[in-house]
Short mmCIF file of C-alpha atoms in Angstrom, two decimals:
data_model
loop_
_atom_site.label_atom_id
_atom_site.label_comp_id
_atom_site.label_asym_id
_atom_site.label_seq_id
_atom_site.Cartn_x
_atom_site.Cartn_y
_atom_site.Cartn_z
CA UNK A 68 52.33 -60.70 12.46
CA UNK A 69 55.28 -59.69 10.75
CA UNK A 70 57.70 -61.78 8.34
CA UNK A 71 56.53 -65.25 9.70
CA UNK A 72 52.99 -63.92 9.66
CA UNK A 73 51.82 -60.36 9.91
CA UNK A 74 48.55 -59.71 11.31
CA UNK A 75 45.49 -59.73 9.18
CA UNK A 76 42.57 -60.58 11.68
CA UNK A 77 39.54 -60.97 9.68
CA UNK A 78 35.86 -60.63 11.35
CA UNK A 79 31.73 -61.76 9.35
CA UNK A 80 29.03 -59.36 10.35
CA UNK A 81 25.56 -60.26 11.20
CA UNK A 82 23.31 -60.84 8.43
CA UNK A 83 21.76 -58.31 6.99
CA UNK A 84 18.61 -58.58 4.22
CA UNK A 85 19.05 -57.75 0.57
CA UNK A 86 15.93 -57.95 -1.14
CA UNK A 87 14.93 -61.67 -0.77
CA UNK A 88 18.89 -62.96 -0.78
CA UNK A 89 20.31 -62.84 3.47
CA UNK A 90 24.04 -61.74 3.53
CA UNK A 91 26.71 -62.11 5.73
CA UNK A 92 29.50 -59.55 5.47
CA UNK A 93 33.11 -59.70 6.20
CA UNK A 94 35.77 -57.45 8.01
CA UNK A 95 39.56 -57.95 7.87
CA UNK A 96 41.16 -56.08 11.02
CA UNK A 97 44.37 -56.97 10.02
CA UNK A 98 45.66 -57.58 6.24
CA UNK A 99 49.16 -57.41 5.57
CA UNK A 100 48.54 -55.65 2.09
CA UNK A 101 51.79 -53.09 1.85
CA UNK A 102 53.43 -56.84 1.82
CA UNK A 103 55.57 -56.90 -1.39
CA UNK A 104 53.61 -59.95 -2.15
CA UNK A 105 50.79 -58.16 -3.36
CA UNK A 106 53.32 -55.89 -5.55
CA UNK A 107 54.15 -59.58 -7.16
CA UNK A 108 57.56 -59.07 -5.25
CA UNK A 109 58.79 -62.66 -3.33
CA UNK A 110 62.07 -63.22 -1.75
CA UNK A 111 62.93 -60.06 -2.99
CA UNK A 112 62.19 -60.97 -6.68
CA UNK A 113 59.34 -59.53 -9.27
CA UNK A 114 57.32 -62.43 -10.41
CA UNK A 115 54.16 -60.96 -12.14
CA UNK A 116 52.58 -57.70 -12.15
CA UNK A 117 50.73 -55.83 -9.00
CA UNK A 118 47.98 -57.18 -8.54
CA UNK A 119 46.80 -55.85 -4.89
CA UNK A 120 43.50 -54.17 -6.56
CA UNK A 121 42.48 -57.90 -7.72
CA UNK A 122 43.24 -59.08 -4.56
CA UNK A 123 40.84 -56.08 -2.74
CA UNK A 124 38.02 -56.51 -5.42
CA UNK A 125 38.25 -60.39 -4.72
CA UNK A 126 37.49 -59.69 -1.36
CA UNK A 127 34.85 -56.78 -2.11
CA UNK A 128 33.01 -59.14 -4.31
CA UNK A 129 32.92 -62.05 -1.10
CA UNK A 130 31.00 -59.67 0.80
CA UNK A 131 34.73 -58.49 2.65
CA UNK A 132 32.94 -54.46 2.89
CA UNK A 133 36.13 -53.55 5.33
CA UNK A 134 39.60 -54.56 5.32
CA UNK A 135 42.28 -53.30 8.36
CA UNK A 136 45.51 -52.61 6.92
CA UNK A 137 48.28 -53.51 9.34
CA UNK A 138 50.68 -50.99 10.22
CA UNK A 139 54.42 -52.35 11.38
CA UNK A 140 56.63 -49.21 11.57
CA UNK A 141 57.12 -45.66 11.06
CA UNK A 142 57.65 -46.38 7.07
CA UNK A 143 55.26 -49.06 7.05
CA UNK A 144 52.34 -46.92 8.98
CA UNK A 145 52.58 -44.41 6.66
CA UNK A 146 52.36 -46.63 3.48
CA UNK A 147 49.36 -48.26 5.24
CA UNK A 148 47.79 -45.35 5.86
CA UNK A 149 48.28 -43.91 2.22
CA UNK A 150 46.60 -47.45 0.72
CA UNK A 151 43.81 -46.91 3.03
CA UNK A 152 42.61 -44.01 1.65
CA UNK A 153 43.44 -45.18 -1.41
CA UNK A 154 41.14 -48.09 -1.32
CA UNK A 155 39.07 -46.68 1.27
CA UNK A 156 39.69 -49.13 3.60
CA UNK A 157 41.08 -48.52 7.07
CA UNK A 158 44.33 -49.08 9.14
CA UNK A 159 46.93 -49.10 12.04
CA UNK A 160 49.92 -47.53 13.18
CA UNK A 161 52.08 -48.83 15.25
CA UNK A 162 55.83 -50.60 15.48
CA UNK A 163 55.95 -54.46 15.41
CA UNK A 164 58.41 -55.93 18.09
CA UNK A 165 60.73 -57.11 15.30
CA UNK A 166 61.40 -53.53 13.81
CA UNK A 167 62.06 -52.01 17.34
CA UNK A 168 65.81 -51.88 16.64
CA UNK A 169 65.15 -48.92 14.00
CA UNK A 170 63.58 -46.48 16.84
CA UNK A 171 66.55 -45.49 17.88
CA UNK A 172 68.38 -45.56 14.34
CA UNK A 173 65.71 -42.64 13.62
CA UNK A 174 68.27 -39.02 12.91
CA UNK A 175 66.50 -37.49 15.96
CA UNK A 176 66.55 -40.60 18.09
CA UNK A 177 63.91 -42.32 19.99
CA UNK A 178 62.11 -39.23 20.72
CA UNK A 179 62.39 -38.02 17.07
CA UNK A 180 60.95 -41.44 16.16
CA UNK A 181 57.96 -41.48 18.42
CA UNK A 182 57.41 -37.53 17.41
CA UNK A 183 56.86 -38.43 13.49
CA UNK A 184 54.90 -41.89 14.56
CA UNK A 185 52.53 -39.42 16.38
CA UNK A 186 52.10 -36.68 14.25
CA UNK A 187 51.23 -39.02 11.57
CA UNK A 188 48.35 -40.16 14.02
CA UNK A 189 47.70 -36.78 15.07
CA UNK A 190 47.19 -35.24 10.97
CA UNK A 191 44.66 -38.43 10.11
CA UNK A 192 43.03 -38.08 13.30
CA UNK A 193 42.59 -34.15 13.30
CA UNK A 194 39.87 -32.43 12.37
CA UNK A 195 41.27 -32.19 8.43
CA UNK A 196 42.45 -35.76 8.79
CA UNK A 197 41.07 -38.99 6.91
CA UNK A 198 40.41 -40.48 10.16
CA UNK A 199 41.71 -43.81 8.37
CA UNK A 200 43.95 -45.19 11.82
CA UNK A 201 41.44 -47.00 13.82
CA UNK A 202 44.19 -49.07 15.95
CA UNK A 203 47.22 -48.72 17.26
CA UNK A 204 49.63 -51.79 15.92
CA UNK A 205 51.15 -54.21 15.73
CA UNK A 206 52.82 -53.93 18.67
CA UNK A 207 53.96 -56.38 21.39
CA UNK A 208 57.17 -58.67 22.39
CA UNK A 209 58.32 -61.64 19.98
CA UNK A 210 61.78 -63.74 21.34
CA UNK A 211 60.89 -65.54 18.42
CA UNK A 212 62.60 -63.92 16.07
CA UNK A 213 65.53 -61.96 18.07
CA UNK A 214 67.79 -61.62 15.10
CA UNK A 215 66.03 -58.78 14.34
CA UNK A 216 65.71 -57.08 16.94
CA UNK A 217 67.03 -57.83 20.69
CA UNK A 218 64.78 -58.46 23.60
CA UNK A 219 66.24 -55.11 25.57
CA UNK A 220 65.49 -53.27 22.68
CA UNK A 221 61.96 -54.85 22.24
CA UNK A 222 61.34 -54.22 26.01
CA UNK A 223 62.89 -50.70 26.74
CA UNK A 224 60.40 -49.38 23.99
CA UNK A 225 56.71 -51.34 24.67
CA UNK A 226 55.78 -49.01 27.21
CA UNK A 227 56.02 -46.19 25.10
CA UNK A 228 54.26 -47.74 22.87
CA UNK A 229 51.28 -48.85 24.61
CA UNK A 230 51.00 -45.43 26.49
CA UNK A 231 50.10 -44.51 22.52
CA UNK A 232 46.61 -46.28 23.25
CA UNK A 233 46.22 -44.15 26.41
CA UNK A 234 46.59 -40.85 24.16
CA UNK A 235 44.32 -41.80 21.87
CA UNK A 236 41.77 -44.50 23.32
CA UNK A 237 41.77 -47.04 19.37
CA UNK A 238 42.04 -50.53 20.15
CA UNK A 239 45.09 -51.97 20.69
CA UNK A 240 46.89 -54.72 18.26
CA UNK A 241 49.03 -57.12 19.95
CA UNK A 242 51.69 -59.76 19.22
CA UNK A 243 53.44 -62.00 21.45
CA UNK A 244 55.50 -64.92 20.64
CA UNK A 245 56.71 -67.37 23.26
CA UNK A 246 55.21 -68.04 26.62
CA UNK A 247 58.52 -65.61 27.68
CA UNK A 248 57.55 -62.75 25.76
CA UNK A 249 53.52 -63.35 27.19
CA UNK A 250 54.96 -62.77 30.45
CA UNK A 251 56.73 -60.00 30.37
CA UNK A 252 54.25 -58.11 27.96
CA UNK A 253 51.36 -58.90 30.53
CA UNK A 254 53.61 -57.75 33.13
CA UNK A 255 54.29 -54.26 31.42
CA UNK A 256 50.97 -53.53 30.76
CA UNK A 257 50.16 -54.23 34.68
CA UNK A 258 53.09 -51.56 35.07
CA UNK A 259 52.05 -49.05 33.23
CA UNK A 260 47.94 -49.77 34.60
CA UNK A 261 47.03 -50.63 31.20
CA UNK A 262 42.88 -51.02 31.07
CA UNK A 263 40.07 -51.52 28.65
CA UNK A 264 39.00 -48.06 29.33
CA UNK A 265 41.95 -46.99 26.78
CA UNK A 266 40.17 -48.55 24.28
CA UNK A 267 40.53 -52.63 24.62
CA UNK A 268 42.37 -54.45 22.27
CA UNK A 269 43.36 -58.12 20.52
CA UNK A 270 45.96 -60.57 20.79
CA UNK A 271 46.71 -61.45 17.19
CA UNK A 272 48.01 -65.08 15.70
CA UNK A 273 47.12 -66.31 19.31
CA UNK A 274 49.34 -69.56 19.87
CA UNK A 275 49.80 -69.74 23.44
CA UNK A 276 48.14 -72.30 25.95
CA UNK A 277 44.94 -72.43 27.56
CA UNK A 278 46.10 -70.22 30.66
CA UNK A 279 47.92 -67.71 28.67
CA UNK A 280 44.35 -66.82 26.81
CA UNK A 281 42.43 -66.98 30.01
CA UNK A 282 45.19 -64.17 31.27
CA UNK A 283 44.59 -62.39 28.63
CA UNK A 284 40.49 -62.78 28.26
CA UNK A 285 40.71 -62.07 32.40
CA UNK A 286 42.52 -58.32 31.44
CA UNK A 287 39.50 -57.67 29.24
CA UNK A 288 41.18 -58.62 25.85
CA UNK A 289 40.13 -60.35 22.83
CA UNK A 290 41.91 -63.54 21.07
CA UNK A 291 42.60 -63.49 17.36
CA UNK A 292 42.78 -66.56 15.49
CA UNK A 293 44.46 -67.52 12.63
CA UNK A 294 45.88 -69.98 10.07
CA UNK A 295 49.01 -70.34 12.52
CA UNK A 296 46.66 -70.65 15.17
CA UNK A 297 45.36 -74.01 14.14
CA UNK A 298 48.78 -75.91 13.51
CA UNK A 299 48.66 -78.65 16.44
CA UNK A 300 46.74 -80.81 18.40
CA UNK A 301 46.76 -78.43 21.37
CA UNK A 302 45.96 -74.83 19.56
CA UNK A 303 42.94 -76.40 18.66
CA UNK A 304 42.40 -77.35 22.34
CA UNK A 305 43.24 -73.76 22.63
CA UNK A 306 40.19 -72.79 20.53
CA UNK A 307 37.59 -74.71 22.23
CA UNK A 308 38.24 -73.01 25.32
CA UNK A 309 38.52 -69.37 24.16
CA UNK A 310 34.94 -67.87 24.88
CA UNK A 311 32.73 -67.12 21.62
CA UNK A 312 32.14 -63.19 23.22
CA UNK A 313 36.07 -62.66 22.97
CA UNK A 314 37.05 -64.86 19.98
CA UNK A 315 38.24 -62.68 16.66
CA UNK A 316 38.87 -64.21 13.40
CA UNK A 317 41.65 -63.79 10.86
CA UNK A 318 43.67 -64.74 7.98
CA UNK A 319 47.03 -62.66 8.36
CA UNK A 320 47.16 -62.15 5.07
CA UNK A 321 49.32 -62.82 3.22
CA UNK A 322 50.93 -64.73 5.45
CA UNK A 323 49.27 -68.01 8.09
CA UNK A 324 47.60 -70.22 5.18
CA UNK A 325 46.66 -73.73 6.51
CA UNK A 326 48.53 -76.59 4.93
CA UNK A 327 47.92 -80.19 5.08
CA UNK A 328 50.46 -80.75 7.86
CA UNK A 329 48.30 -78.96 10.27
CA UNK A 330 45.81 -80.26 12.48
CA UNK A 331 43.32 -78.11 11.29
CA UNK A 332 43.42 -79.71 8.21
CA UNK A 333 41.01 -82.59 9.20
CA UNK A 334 38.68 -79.56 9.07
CA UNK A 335 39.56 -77.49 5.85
CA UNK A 336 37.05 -78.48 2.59
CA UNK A 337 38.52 -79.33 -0.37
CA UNK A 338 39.97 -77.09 -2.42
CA UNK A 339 37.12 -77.03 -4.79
CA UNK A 340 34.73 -75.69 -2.79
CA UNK A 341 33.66 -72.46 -2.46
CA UNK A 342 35.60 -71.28 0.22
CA UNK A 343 38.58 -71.58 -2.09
CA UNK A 344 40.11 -68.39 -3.77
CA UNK A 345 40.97 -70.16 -7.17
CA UNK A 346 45.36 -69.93 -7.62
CA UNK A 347 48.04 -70.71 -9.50
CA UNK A 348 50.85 -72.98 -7.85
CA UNK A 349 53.77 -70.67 -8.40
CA UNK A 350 54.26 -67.13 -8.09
CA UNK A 351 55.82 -66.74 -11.72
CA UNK A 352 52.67 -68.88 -13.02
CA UNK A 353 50.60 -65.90 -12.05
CA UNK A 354 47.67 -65.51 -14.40
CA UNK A 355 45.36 -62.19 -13.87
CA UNK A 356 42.11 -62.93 -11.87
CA UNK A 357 43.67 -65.68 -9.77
CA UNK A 358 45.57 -66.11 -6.22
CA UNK A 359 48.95 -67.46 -5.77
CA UNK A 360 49.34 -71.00 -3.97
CA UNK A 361 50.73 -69.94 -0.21
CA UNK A 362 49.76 -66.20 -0.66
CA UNK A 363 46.49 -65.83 1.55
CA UNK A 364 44.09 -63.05 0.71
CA UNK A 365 41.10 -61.14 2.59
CA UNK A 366 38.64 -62.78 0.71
CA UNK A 367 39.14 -66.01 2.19
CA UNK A 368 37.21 -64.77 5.01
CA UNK A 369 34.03 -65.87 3.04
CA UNK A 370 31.59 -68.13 4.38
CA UNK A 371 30.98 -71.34 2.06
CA UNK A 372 27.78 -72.93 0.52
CA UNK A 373 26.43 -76.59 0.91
CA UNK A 374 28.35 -77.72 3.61
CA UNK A 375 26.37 -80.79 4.95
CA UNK A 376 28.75 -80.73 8.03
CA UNK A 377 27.65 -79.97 11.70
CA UNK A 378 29.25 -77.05 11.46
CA UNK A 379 26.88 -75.63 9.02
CA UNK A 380 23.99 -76.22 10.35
CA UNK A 381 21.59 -73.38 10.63
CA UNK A 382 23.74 -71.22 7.63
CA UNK A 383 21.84 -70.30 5.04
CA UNK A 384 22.90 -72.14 1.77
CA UNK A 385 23.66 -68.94 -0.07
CA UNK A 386 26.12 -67.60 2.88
CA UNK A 387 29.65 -67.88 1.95
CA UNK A 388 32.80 -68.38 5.22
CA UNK A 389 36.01 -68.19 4.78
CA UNK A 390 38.24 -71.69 5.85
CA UNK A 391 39.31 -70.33 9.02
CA UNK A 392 35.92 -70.17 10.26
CA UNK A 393 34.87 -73.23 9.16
CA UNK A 394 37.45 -74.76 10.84
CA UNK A 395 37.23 -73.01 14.24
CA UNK A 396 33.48 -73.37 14.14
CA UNK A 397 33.97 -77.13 13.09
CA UNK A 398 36.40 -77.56 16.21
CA UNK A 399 34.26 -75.42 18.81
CA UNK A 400 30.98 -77.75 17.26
CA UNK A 401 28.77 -74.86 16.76
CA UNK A 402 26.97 -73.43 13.92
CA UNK A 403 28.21 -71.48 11.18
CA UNK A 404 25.46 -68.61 11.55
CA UNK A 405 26.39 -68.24 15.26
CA UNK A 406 30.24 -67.97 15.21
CA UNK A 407 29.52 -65.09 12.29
CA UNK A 408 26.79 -63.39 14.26
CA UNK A 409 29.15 -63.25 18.02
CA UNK A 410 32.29 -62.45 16.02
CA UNK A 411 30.49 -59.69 13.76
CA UNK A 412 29.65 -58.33 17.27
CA UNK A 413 32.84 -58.45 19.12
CA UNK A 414 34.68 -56.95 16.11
CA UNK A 415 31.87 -53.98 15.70
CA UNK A 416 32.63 -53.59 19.53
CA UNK A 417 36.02 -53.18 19.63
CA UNK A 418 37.26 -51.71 16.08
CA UNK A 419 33.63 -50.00 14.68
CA UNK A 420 32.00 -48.98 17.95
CA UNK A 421 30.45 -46.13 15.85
CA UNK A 422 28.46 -48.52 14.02
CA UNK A 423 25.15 -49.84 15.03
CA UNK A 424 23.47 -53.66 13.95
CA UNK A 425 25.84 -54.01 11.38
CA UNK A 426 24.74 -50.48 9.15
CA UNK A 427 27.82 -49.61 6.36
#
């Protein structure tokens, strides 16, 4: 997600041993970390220091052993792509529906555009590359948000785009907002005979209804959840339905943090729990070591201790989850241990097929 809520999609692998201590570790396919957020940059103004490598060792120290860096344009692919082999983490490239309108800004036009977006993919996939771009993303329709960028514009372009998964087979990373922009992106990928054999993929920050999932879970895709995907009554319908082999998890980071006026929050813990990153409530209160109230980070993918809830039974009471599994575990009334366990695998599937029973 992008502005509102770019995509961070975060994902718990199946437990591994450690000596005589059982882990479960995390994966973030989609943090938002070239945000200027993470610079200590909001609204435009500096209000404390950089403090992104915090924010990654935060995570690193929950168990979060992989982070996807989300890639939203030309300039923004790049930076991701530089961070990720900065902090040896991985990434996407790809253009987000609301920065369509600078394709054809580009000196050399659309096609000049399109040539640097795949060269870039071309140099880190080559044979001297880092190999770093596991995903092609965020891409999609949002007529959301059209002030930045006109529905023609988003639509004359998304076929290009998606024929980018065809060239290179890495899972696609979608995002669609409004039931509009869900039809006409399923109907383009019908078009263009868009199947899992390129390589799969995940709708991000899902928010549609029950039959706009099953669409999408019927085409062989996976459903991301989110922060904004638990705001009402009927997204958390939404969840119950989704099926536990397709379901992805995610925080969006730093965007889609779950406040009290969302129905999820019958279902977050208290912020003294362990699930909770400890923050200050301002941005300019910013003290080194802690998060920023509103500012969501990676490592809240982290799976809590001593819950006495439903939810948790079967976890083992030194296994840490992040809130947004609680809560969608909570809501679908199964155990902790399982929702990690199925959405370890269905992550591993679709963005790490290379790895095997949850090896680093």
């Amino acid at each position: 997600m992008r502005f509102a809520g770019w995509c961070l999609a975060f994902t718990l692998v199946s437990p591994v041993s450690s000596w005589r201590l059982p882990l479960i570790i995390s994966s973030d396919i989609a943090v938002n970390l070239t945000d200027p957020m993470f610079q200590g940059t909001y609204g435009g103004r500096k209000k404390h220091e950089a403090d992104i490598k915090a924010v990654i060792g935060r995570a690193k120290a929950k168990g979060v052993e992989k982070i996807l860096i989300t890639g939203t344009s030309l300039k923004e692919s790049k930076a991701a792509l530089e961070m990720a082999k900065a902090f040896d983490l991985q990434c996407s490239a790809g253009v987000h529906p609301t920065s369509t309108n600078e394709i054809d800004k580009h000196p050399s036009g659309a096609k000049g555009y399109f040539k640097e977006l795949t060269d870039l993919i071309d140099r880190d996939l080559g044979e001297e590359g880092s190999k770093r771009i596991i995903s092609i993303g965020e891409i999609g329709l949002d007529y959301d948000r059209l002030h930045y960028s006109p529905q023609e514009t988003q639509l004359s372009h998304l076929p290009e785009l998606l024929l980018l998964q065809k060239k290179y087979k890495l899972p696609l990373f979608l995002h669609s907002r409004t039931s509009e922009s869900h039809i006409d992106l399923v109907r383009i990928m019908k078009e263009i005979g868009w199947t899992t054999e390129w390589g799969g993929g995940v709708a991000h920050s899902f928010t549609g209804t029950t039959e706009e999932m099953k669409e999408l879970v019927d085409m062989g895709l996976h459903i991301g959840v989110n922060g904004c995907s638990l705001k009402t009554a009927g997204n958390l319908e939404v969840i119950k339905q989704i099926p536990l082999d397709r379901l992805l998890l995610e925080t969006d980071a730093p965007w889609c943090t779950p406040t009290a006026s969302h129905a999820s929050a019958a279902y977050v813990p208290p912020k003294d729990s362990h699930l909770a990153v400890q923050k200050v409530s301002k941005p300019d209160k910013w003290k080194e070591g802690l998060g920023v109230k509103g500012r969501m980070e990676p490592a809240e993918v982290r799976i809590s201790t001593g819950s006495n809830d439903a939810a948790m039974q079967g976890a083992n009471p030194h296994n840490k989850i992040g809130i947004i599994a609680h809560v969608v575990a909570s809501v679908k009334g199964i155990p902790i241990k399982e929702l990690a366990e199925q959405v370890w695998q269905n992550t591993v599937k679709l963005f790490y097929p290379h790895e095997v029973n949850g090896s680093q």
